[in-house]
mmCIF file with all atom_site columns, C-alpha atoms in Angstrom:
data_model
loop_
_atom_site.group_PDB
_atom_site.id
_atom_site.type_symbol
_atom_site.label_atom_id
_atom_site.label_alt_id
_atom_site.label_comp_id
_atom_site.label_asym_id
_atom_site.label_entity_id
_atom_site.label_seq_id
_atom_site.pdbx_PDB_ins_code
_atom_site.Cartn_x
_atom_site.Cartn_y
_atom_site.Cartn_z
_atom_site.occupancy
_atom_site.B_iso_or_equiv
_atom_site.pdbx_formal_charge
_atom_site.auth_seq_id
_atom_site.auth_comp_id
_atom_site.auth_asym_id
_atom_site.auth_atom_id
_atom_site.pdbx_PDB_model_num
ATOM 1   C CA . ALA A 1 1   ? 179.019 69.039  135.849 1.00 55.00 ? 1   ALA A CA 1
ATOM 2   C CA . ALA A 1 2   ? 177.535 66.957  138.628 1.00 50.00 ? 2   ALA A CA 1
ATOM 3   C CA . ALA A 1 3   ? 174.251 67.382  140.459 1.00 52.00 ? 3   ALA A CA 1
ATOM 4   C CA . GLY A 1 4   ? 173.699 66.127  143.962 1.00 47.00 ? 4   GLY A CA 1
ATOM 5   C CA . GLY A 1 5   ? 172.614 66.989  147.457 1.00 46.00 ? 5   GLY A CA 1
ATOM 6   C CA . PHE A 1 6   ? 174.589 67.186  150.687 1.00 42.00 ? 6   PHE A CA 1
ATOM 7   C CA . PRO A 1 7   ? 174.902 65.699  153.272 1.00 45.00 ? 7   PRO A CA 1
ATOM 8   C CA . ALA A 1 8   ? 172.484 62.915  152.322 1.00 50.00 ? 8   ALA A CA 1
ATOM 9   C CA . ASN A 1 9   ? 174.758 61.678  149.527 1.00 50.00 ? 9   ASN A CA 1
ATOM 10  C CA . ASN A 1 10  ? 177.943 61.727  151.598 1.00 53.00 ? 10  ASN A CA 1
ATOM 11  C CA . GLY A 1 11  ? 179.733 63.836  149.021 1.00 55.00 ? 11  GLY A CA 1
ATOM 12  C CA . THR A 1 12  ? 178.844 61.824  145.928 1.00 59.00 ? 12  THR A CA 1
ATOM 13  C CA . ALA A 1 13  ? 176.957 63.128  142.925 1.00 59.00 ? 13  ALA A CA 1
ATOM 14  C CA . ASN A 1 14  ? 173.428 61.948  142.214 1.00 72.00 ? 14  ASN A CA 1
ATOM 15  C CA . GLN A 1 15  ? 173.915 62.431  138.518 1.00 79.00 ? 15  GLN A CA 1
ATOM 16  C CA . ASN A 1 16  ? 176.597 63.492  136.018 1.00 82.00 ? 16  ASN A CA 1
ATOM 17  C CA . LEU A 1 17  ? 175.576 66.042  133.406 1.00 84.00 ? 17  LEU A CA 1
ATOM 18  C CA . ASP A 1 18  ? 177.979 65.879  130.474 1.00 82.00 ? 18  ASP A CA 1
ATOM 19  C CA . GLY A 1 19  ? 178.780 68.437  127.791 1.00 82.00 ? 19  GLY A CA 1
ATOM 20  C CA . THR A 1 20  ? 178.434 67.897  124.074 1.00 79.00 ? 20  THR A CA 1
ATOM 21  C CA . VAL A 1 21  ? 182.143 67.423  123.366 1.00 78.00 ? 21  VAL A CA 1
ATOM 22  C CA . ALA A 1 22  ? 185.362 67.387  125.370 1.00 78.00 ? 22  ALA A CA 1
ATOM 23  C CA . GLY A 1 23  ? 186.570 70.910  126.055 1.00 79.00 ? 23  GLY A CA 1
ATOM 24  C CA . ASP A 1 24  ? 183.240 72.748  125.866 1.00 84.00 ? 24  ASP A CA 1
ATOM 25  C CA . ASN A 1 25  ? 183.517 73.447  129.619 1.00 87.00 ? 25  ASN A CA 1
ATOM 26  C CA . LEU A 1 26  ? 179.965 72.583  130.648 1.00 88.00 ? 26  LEU A CA 1
ATOM 27  C CA . GLY A 1 27  ? 179.775 73.796  134.223 1.00 89.00 ? 27  GLY A CA 1
ATOM 28  C CA . ALA A 1 28  ? 181.884 76.936  133.786 1.00 91.00 ? 28  ALA A CA 1
ATOM 29  C CA . ALA A 1 29  ? 178.825 78.827  135.042 1.00 94.00 ? 29  ALA A CA 1
ATOM 30  C CA . LEU A 1 30  ? 175.708 77.551  136.736 1.00 92.00 ? 30  LEU A CA 1
ATOM 31  C CA . THR A 1 31  ? 172.736 78.893  138.617 1.00 92.00 ? 31  THR A CA 1
ATOM 32  C CA . ASN A 1 32  ? 169.574 77.750  140.294 1.00 89.00 ? 32  ASN A CA 1
ATOM 33  C CA . ALA A 1 33  ? 167.085 78.616  137.553 1.00 85.00 ? 33  ALA A CA 1
ATOM 34  C CA . GLY A 1 34  ? 164.132 78.481  139.940 1.00 83.00 ? 34  GLY A CA 1
ATOM 35  C CA . SER A 1 35  ? 160.739 78.256  138.278 1.00 77.00 ? 35  SER A CA 1
ATOM 36  C CA . LEU A 1 36  ? 162.041 78.912  134.763 1.00 74.00 ? 36  LEU A CA 1
ATOM 37  C CA . VAL A 1 37  ? 160.355 75.803  133.338 1.00 71.00 ? 37  VAL A CA 1
ATOM 38  C CA . GLN A 1 38  ? 156.853 74.679  134.224 1.00 66.00 ? 38  GLN A CA 1
ATOM 39  C CA . THR A 1 39  ? 157.024 71.128  135.536 1.00 60.00 ? 39  THR A CA 1
ATOM 40  C CA . SER A 1 40  ? 154.834 68.727  137.479 1.00 64.00 ? 40  SER A CA 1
ATOM 41  C CA . TYR A 1 41  ? 157.765 67.855  139.756 1.00 64.00 ? 41  TYR A CA 1
ATOM 42  C CA . THR A 1 42  ? 158.652 69.806  142.854 1.00 67.00 ? 42  THR A CA 1
ATOM 43  C CA . GLY A 1 43  ? 162.019 71.523  142.749 1.00 74.00 ? 43  GLY A CA 1
ATOM 44  C CA . ASP A 1 44  ? 163.964 74.160  140.946 1.00 84.00 ? 44  ASP A CA 1
ATOM 45  C CA . CYS A 1 45  ? 165.520 74.094  137.496 1.00 84.00 ? 45  CYS A CA 1
ATOM 46  C CA . LEU A 1 46  ? 169.266 74.266  136.886 1.00 89.00 ? 46  LEU A CA 1
ATOM 47  C CA . ALA A 1 47  ? 171.009 76.311  134.172 1.00 91.00 ? 47  ALA A CA 1
ATOM 48  C CA . ILE A 1 48  ? 174.583 75.407  133.186 1.00 93.00 ? 48  ILE A CA 1
ATOM 49  C CA . GLY A 1 49  ? 176.885 77.329  130.833 1.00 92.00 ? 49  GLY A CA 1
ATOM 50  C CA . ALA A 1 50  ? 179.407 75.812  128.400 1.00 89.00 ? 50  ALA A CA 1
ATOM 51  C CA . PRO A 1 51  ? 181.247 78.823  126.954 1.00 89.00 ? 51  PRO A CA 1
ATOM 52  C CA . GLN A 1 52  ? 183.922 77.122  124.885 1.00 81.00 ? 52  GLN A CA 1
ATOM 53  C CA . PRO A 1 53  ? 183.040 76.700  121.228 1.00 64.00 ? 53  PRO A CA 1
ATOM 54  C CA . THR A 1 54  ? 182.716 73.311  119.661 1.00 59.00 ? 54  THR A CA 1
ATOM 55  C CA . LYS A 1 55  ? 184.173 73.343  116.202 1.00 58.00 ? 55  LYS A CA 1
ATOM 56  C CA . THR A 1 56  ? 181.605 72.030  113.771 1.00 54.00 ? 56  THR A CA 1
ATOM 57  C CA . PRO A 1 57  ? 182.650 73.177  110.270 1.00 47.00 ? 57  PRO A CA 1
ATOM 58  C CA . PRO A 1 58  ? 181.913 75.402  108.536 1.00 42.00 ? 58  PRO A CA 1
ATOM 59  C CA . ALA A 1 59  ? 180.674 77.483  111.505 1.00 45.00 ? 59  ALA A CA 1
ATOM 60  C CA . VAL A 1 60  ? 181.957 77.773  115.035 1.00 52.00 ? 60  VAL A CA 1
ATOM 61  C CA . ASP A 1 61  ? 179.457 77.258  117.847 1.00 61.00 ? 61  ASP A CA 1
ATOM 62  C CA . GLY A 1 62  ? 179.767 80.216  120.193 1.00 76.00 ? 62  GLY A CA 1
ATOM 63  C CA . GLY A 1 63  ? 178.961 78.257  123.372 1.00 85.00 ? 63  GLY A CA 1
ATOM 64  C CA . TYR A 1 64  ? 175.667 77.184  124.943 1.00 86.00 ? 64  TYR A CA 1
ATOM 65  C CA . VAL A 1 65  ? 173.532 77.075  128.077 1.00 89.00 ? 65  VAL A CA 1
ATOM 66  C CA . ARG A 1 66  ? 171.516 74.032  129.062 1.00 89.00 ? 66  ARG A CA 1
ATOM 67  C CA . VAL A 1 67  ? 168.440 74.176  131.253 1.00 87.00 ? 67  VAL A CA 1
ATOM 68  C CA . TYR A 1 68  ? 167.624 71.053  133.244 1.00 88.00 ? 68  TYR A CA 1
ATOM 69  C CA . ARG A 1 69  ? 164.323 70.489  135.021 1.00 83.00 ? 69  ARG A CA 1
ATOM 70  C CA . PRO A 1 70  ? 163.486 68.185  137.900 1.00 82.00 ? 70  PRO A CA 1
ATOM 71  C CA . ALA A 1 71  ? 162.152 64.738  136.985 1.00 80.00 ? 71  ALA A CA 1
ATOM 72  C CA . GLY A 1 72  ? 161.617 62.732  140.128 1.00 77.00 ? 72  GLY A CA 1
ATOM 73  C CA . THR A 1 73  ? 164.993 62.316  141.846 1.00 78.00 ? 73  THR A CA 1
ATOM 74  C CA . ALA A 1 74  ? 167.031 63.335  138.786 1.00 81.00 ? 74  ALA A CA 1
ATOM 75  C CA . MET A 1 75  ? 167.417 66.282  136.420 1.00 85.00 ? 75  MET A CA 1
ATOM 76  C CA . THR A 1 76  ? 166.477 65.991  132.758 1.00 85.00 ? 76  THR A CA 1
ATOM 77  C CA . LEU A 1 77  ? 167.492 68.221  129.857 1.00 87.00 ? 77  LEU A CA 1
ATOM 78  C CA . ASN A 1 78  ? 164.714 70.647  128.931 1.00 83.00 ? 78  ASN A CA 1
ATOM 79  C CA . SER A 1 79  ? 166.350 73.149  126.546 1.00 80.00 ? 79  SER A CA 1
ATOM 80  C CA . THR A 1 80  ? 169.669 74.116  125.013 1.00 82.00 ? 80  THR A CA 1
ATOM 81  C CA . PHE A 1 81  ? 170.342 77.736  124.080 1.00 80.00 ? 81  PHE A CA 1
ATOM 82  C CA . ARG A 1 82  ? 173.170 78.397  121.642 1.00 79.00 ? 82  ARG A CA 1
ATOM 83  C CA . GLY A 1 83  ? 175.240 81.502  121.186 1.00 75.00 ? 83  GLY A CA 1
ATOM 84  C CA . ILE A 1 84  ? 175.870 83.279  117.942 1.00 65.00 ? 84  ILE A CA 1
ATOM 85  C CA . THR A 1 85  ? 177.165 80.887  115.297 1.00 60.00 ? 85  THR A CA 1
ATOM 86  C CA . THR A 1 86  ? 179.274 82.667  112.720 1.00 56.00 ? 86  THR A CA 1
ATOM 87  C CA . PRO A 1 87  ? 182.470 81.554  111.008 1.00 53.00 ? 87  PRO A CA 1
ATOM 88  C CA . GLY A 1 88  ? 185.354 82.799  113.103 1.00 50.00 ? 88  GLY A CA 1
ATOM 89  C CA . CYS A 1 89  ? 183.173 83.890  116.032 1.00 57.00 ? 89  CYS A CA 1
ATOM 90  C CA . GLN A 1 90  ? 183.877 82.559  119.490 1.00 67.00 ? 90  GLN A CA 1
ATOM 91  C CA . SER A 1 91  ? 181.355 84.512  121.564 1.00 77.00 ? 91  SER A CA 1
ATOM 92  C CA . SER A 1 92  ? 181.903 82.519  124.780 1.00 86.00 ? 92  SER A CA 1
ATOM 93  C CA . PHE A 1 93  ? 178.126 82.438  125.265 1.00 85.00 ? 93  PHE A CA 1
ATOM 94  C CA . GLY A 1 94  ? 177.498 80.854  128.662 1.00 90.00 ? 94  GLY A CA 1
ATOM 95  C CA . THR A 1 95  ? 180.576 82.306  130.402 1.00 93.00 ? 95  THR A CA 1
ATOM 96  C CA . SER A 1 96  ? 178.153 83.650  132.993 1.00 95.00 ? 96  SER A CA 1
ATOM 97  C CA . VAL A 1 97  ? 174.531 82.810  133.762 1.00 95.00 ? 97  VAL A CA 1
ATOM 98  C CA . ALA A 1 98  ? 172.262 84.154  136.497 1.00 95.00 ? 98  ALA A CA 1
ATOM 99  C CA . ASN A 1 99  ? 168.711 83.705  137.675 1.00 92.00 ? 99  ASN A CA 1
ATOM 100 C CA . VAL A 1 100 ? 167.478 87.287  137.687 1.00 90.00 ? 100 VAL A CA 1
ATOM 101 C CA . GLY A 1 101 ? 163.962 86.677  138.977 1.00 88.00 ? 101 GLY A CA 1
ATOM 102 C CA . ASN A 1 102 ? 160.750 87.637  137.221 1.00 84.00 ? 102 ASN A CA 1
ATOM 103 C CA . VAL A 1 103 ? 161.691 90.324  134.694 1.00 83.00 ? 103 VAL A CA 1
ATOM 104 C CA . ASP A 1 104 ? 158.841 89.854  132.198 1.00 78.00 ? 104 ASP A CA 1
ATOM 105 C CA . GLY A 1 105 ? 155.834 89.601  134.537 1.00 79.00 ? 105 GLY A CA 1
ATOM 106 C CA . SER A 1 106 ? 155.174 85.912  133.776 1.00 77.00 ? 106 SER A CA 1
ATOM 107 C CA . ASN A 1 107 ? 155.488 84.854  137.454 1.00 79.00 ? 107 ASN A CA 1
ATOM 108 C CA . ARG A 1 108 ? 158.398 82.633  136.398 1.00 79.00 ? 108 ARG A CA 1
ATOM 109 C CA . ASP A 1 109 ? 162.112 83.203  136.830 1.00 84.00 ? 109 ASP A CA 1
ATOM 110 C CA . ASP A 1 110 ? 164.196 84.486  133.917 1.00 85.00 ? 110 ASP A CA 1
ATOM 111 C CA . LEU A 1 111 ? 167.911 84.163  133.051 1.00 87.00 ? 111 LEU A CA 1
ATOM 112 C CA . VAL A 1 112 ? 170.631 86.510  131.854 1.00 90.00 ? 112 VAL A CA 1
ATOM 113 C CA . VAL A 1 113 ? 173.487 84.891  129.908 1.00 89.00 ? 113 VAL A CA 1
ATOM 114 C CA . GLY A 1 114 ? 176.845 86.558  129.243 1.00 90.00 ? 114 GLY A CA 1
ATOM 115 C CA . ALA A 1 115 ? 178.868 86.284  126.037 1.00 86.00 ? 115 ALA A CA 1
ATOM 116 C CA . PRO A 1 116 ? 181.953 88.452  126.694 1.00 86.00 ? 116 PRO A CA 1
ATOM 117 C CA . ALA A 1 117 ? 183.656 87.668  123.388 1.00 82.00 ? 117 ALA A CA 1
ATOM 118 C CA . CYS A 1 118 ? 180.571 88.258  121.251 1.00 77.00 ? 118 CYS A CA 1
ATOM 119 C CA . HIS A 1 119 ? 181.416 90.161  118.086 1.00 66.00 ? 119 HIS A CA 1
ATOM 120 C CA . VAL A 1 120 ? 178.038 91.878  117.676 1.00 61.00 ? 120 VAL A CA 1
ATOM 121 C CA . PRO A 1 121 ? 178.386 94.768  117.063 1.00 56.00 ? 121 PRO A CA 1
ATOM 122 C CA . ASP A 1 122 ? 182.167 95.202  117.613 1.00 64.00 ? 122 ASP A CA 1
ATOM 123 C CA . ASP A 1 123 ? 183.725 92.473  119.782 1.00 71.00 ? 123 ASP A CA 1
ATOM 124 C CA . GLY A 1 124 ? 182.741 94.254  122.985 1.00 81.00 ? 124 GLY A CA 1
ATOM 125 C CA . GLY A 1 125 ? 180.678 91.398  124.395 1.00 83.00 ? 125 GLY A CA 1
ATOM 126 C CA . SER A 1 126 ? 176.958 90.934  124.964 1.00 82.00 ? 126 SER A CA 1
ATOM 127 C CA . ALA A 1 127 ? 174.400 89.740  127.466 1.00 85.00 ? 127 ALA A CA 1
ATOM 128 C CA . PHE A 1 128 ? 171.051 88.153  126.629 1.00 84.00 ? 128 PHE A CA 1
ATOM 129 C CA . LEU A 1 129 ? 167.822 87.904  128.633 1.00 84.00 ? 129 LEU A CA 1
ATOM 130 C CA . LEU A 1 130 ? 166.006 84.564  128.429 1.00 81.00 ? 130 LEU A CA 1
ATOM 131 C CA . THR A 1 131 ? 162.402 84.723  129.541 1.00 76.00 ? 131 THR A CA 1
ATOM 132 C CA . SER A 1 132 ? 160.220 81.734  130.244 1.00 65.00 ? 132 SER A CA 1
ATOM 133 C CA . ASN A 1 133 ? 156.988 82.825  128.541 1.00 59.00 ? 133 ASN A CA 1
ATOM 134 C CA . ALA A 1 134 ? 154.988 81.442  131.460 1.00 43.00 ? 134 ALA A CA 1
ATOM 135 C CA . GLY A 1 135 ? 157.035 78.247  131.622 1.00 45.00 ? 135 GLY A CA 1
ATOM 136 C CA . ASN A 1 136 ? 156.687 77.209  127.988 1.00 45.00 ? 136 ASN A CA 1
ATOM 137 C CA . PHE A 1 137 ? 160.382 77.344  127.328 1.00 49.00 ? 137 PHE A CA 1
ATOM 138 C CA . VAL A 1 138 ? 161.434 77.016  123.690 1.00 47.00 ? 138 VAL A CA 1
ATOM 139 C CA . ALA A 1 139 ? 165.026 77.542  122.590 1.00 47.00 ? 139 ALA A CA 1
ATOM 140 C CA . PRO A 1 140 ? 165.040 80.775  120.561 1.00 46.00 ? 140 PRO A CA 1
ATOM 141 C CA . SER A 1 141 ? 167.677 81.940  118.154 1.00 44.00 ? 141 SER A CA 1
ATOM 142 C CA . VAL A 1 142 ? 169.828 84.758  119.501 1.00 46.00 ? 142 VAL A CA 1
ATOM 143 C CA . SER A 1 143 ? 168.155 87.180  117.064 1.00 43.00 ? 143 SER A CA 1
ATOM 144 C CA . SER A 1 144 ? 164.800 86.599  118.756 1.00 44.00 ? 144 SER A CA 1
ATOM 145 C CA . TRP A 1 145 ? 165.879 87.027  122.390 1.00 51.00 ? 145 TRP A CA 1
ATOM 146 C CA . THR A 1 146 ? 163.665 89.122  124.589 1.00 54.00 ? 146 THR A CA 1
ATOM 147 C CA . PHE A 1 147 ? 166.426 91.628  125.252 1.00 64.00 ? 147 PHE A CA 1
ATOM 148 C CA . SER A 1 148 ? 170.115 91.901  124.547 1.00 71.00 ? 148 SER A CA 1
ATOM 149 C CA . LEU A 1 149 ? 172.753 94.357  125.655 1.00 74.00 ? 149 LEU A CA 1
ATOM 150 C CA . SER A 1 150 ? 176.020 95.038  123.875 1.00 74.00 ? 150 SER A CA 1
ATOM 151 C CA . THR A 1 151 ? 178.790 97.619  123.675 1.00 76.00 ? 151 THR A CA 1
ATOM 152 C CA . PRO A 1 152 ? 180.674 98.873  120.632 1.00 74.00 ? 152 PRO A CA 1
ATOM 153 C CA . GLN A 1 153 ? 183.931 99.129  122.624 1.00 81.00 ? 153 GLN A CA 1
ATOM 154 C CA . GLN A 1 154 ? 186.143 96.349  121.322 1.00 81.00 ? 154 GLN A CA 1
ATOM 155 C CA . GLY A 1 155 ? 187.430 93.968  124.001 1.00 82.00 ? 155 GLY A CA 1
ATOM 156 C CA . ALA A 1 156 ? 185.258 95.386  126.822 1.00 86.00 ? 156 ALA A CA 1
ATOM 157 C CA . GLY A 1 157 ? 184.219 91.909  127.986 1.00 86.00 ? 157 GLY A CA 1
ATOM 158 C CA . LEU A 1 158 ? 180.557 92.814  128.538 1.00 85.00 ? 158 LEU A CA 1
ATOM 159 C CA . GLY A 1 159 ? 178.865 89.754  129.987 1.00 88.00 ? 159 GLY A CA 1
ATOM 160 C CA . THR A 1 160 ? 181.900 88.395  131.825 1.00 92.00 ? 160 THR A CA 1
ATOM 161 C CA . VAL A 1 161 ? 179.762 88.466  134.985 1.00 94.00 ? 161 VAL A CA 1
ATOM 162 C CA . VAL A 1 162 ? 175.974 88.789  135.285 1.00 94.00 ? 162 VAL A CA 1
ATOM 163 C CA . ALA A 1 163 ? 173.859 89.003  138.444 1.00 95.00 ? 163 ALA A CA 1
ATOM 164 C CA . GLY A 1 164 ? 170.252 89.301  139.558 1.00 93.00 ? 164 GLY A CA 1
ATOM 165 C CA . LEU A 1 165 ? 169.583 92.279  141.823 1.00 94.00 ? 165 LEU A CA 1
ATOM 166 C CA . GLY A 1 166 ? 165.965 91.862  142.893 1.00 92.00 ? 166 GLY A CA 1
ATOM 167 C CA . ASP A 1 167 ? 163.633 94.804  142.291 1.00 92.00 ? 167 ASP A CA 1
ATOM 168 C CA . THR A 1 168 ? 166.029 97.673  143.011 1.00 94.00 ? 168 THR A CA 1
ATOM 169 C CA . ASN A 1 169 ? 163.898 100.452 141.525 1.00 93.00 ? 169 ASN A CA 1
ATOM 170 C CA . LYS A 1 170 ? 160.589 99.190  142.974 1.00 93.00 ? 170 LYS A CA 1
ATOM 171 C CA . ASP A 1 171 ? 158.790 98.985  139.626 1.00 91.00 ? 171 ASP A CA 1
ATOM 172 C CA . GLY A 1 172 ? 157.538 95.423  140.212 1.00 88.00 ? 172 GLY A CA 1
ATOM 173 C CA . ALA A 1 173 ? 160.029 93.794  137.811 1.00 86.00 ? 173 ALA A CA 1
ATOM 174 C CA . ALA A 1 174 ? 163.337 92.159  138.680 1.00 89.00 ? 174 ALA A CA 1
ATOM 175 C CA . ASP A 1 175 ? 166.531 94.034  137.786 1.00 90.00 ? 175 ASP A CA 1
ATOM 176 C CA . PHE A 1 176 ? 169.977 92.737  136.857 1.00 90.00 ? 176 PHE A CA 1
ATOM 177 C CA . ALA A 1 177 ? 173.575 93.861  136.375 1.00 92.00 ? 177 ALA A CA 1
ATOM 178 C CA . VAL A 1 178 ? 176.046 93.040  133.596 1.00 91.00 ? 178 VAL A CA 1
ATOM 179 C CA . ALA A 1 179 ? 179.775 93.651  134.048 1.00 91.00 ? 179 ALA A CA 1
ATOM 180 C CA . ALA A 1 180 ? 182.281 94.815  131.421 1.00 87.00 ? 180 ALA A CA 1
ATOM 181 C CA . PRO A 1 181 ? 185.554 94.626  133.377 1.00 88.00 ? 181 PRO A CA 1
ATOM 182 C CA . LYS A 1 182 ? 187.821 95.585  130.455 1.00 85.00 ? 182 LYS A CA 1
ATOM 183 C CA . MET A 1 183 ? 185.804 98.643  129.400 1.00 84.00 ? 183 MET A CA 1
ATOM 184 C CA . ASP A 1 184 ? 187.630 101.974 129.299 1.00 81.00 ? 184 ASP A CA 1
ATOM 185 C CA . SER A 1 185 ? 191.092 100.376 129.382 1.00 75.00 ? 185 SER A CA 1
ATOM 186 C CA . GLY A 1 186 ? 190.220 98.103  132.294 1.00 68.00 ? 186 GLY A CA 1
ATOM 187 C CA . HIS A 1 187 ? 188.417 100.646 134.459 1.00 68.00 ? 187 HIS A CA 1
ATOM 188 C CA . GLY A 1 188 ? 185.125 98.735  134.013 1.00 58.00 ? 188 GLY A CA 1
#
């Protein structure tokens, strides 16, 4: 993935942001992560998904999302969030990532991350809510996420696409949508 501004840079990247290993597809999904991380620099954070697993025996890494924060004129790595790591599991965590606004009331933006091949509970896919805890962002394990959504329908692809919706029900908290395009034999 590359970060840069236009037109000031005449089409060239300010900075290259590389994945962990070749083939992990860092940059498959990205979003402006807004005020997710508290920083002394002006500017928004960037979240980038890498859904392809990196094979590190004996387990398989189910993908990851990196959060970068502004540091002067560049972006610096703040946190890495990993998907479910289980032998034989390729959850594709990071296939989709979206800034969904302030879900938890912390006055900071939060993220939803899709893992459409996640096998918990039955290979139907999952989506996970990452909250900032007032900007003190620490990479949790998937079992300690603020909220997760899954479906027992095998192959549903839940988490293929995620999106922030604003406050659709006017309860003061941001809302979001998670797609499962292969659910009910492809009827979604």
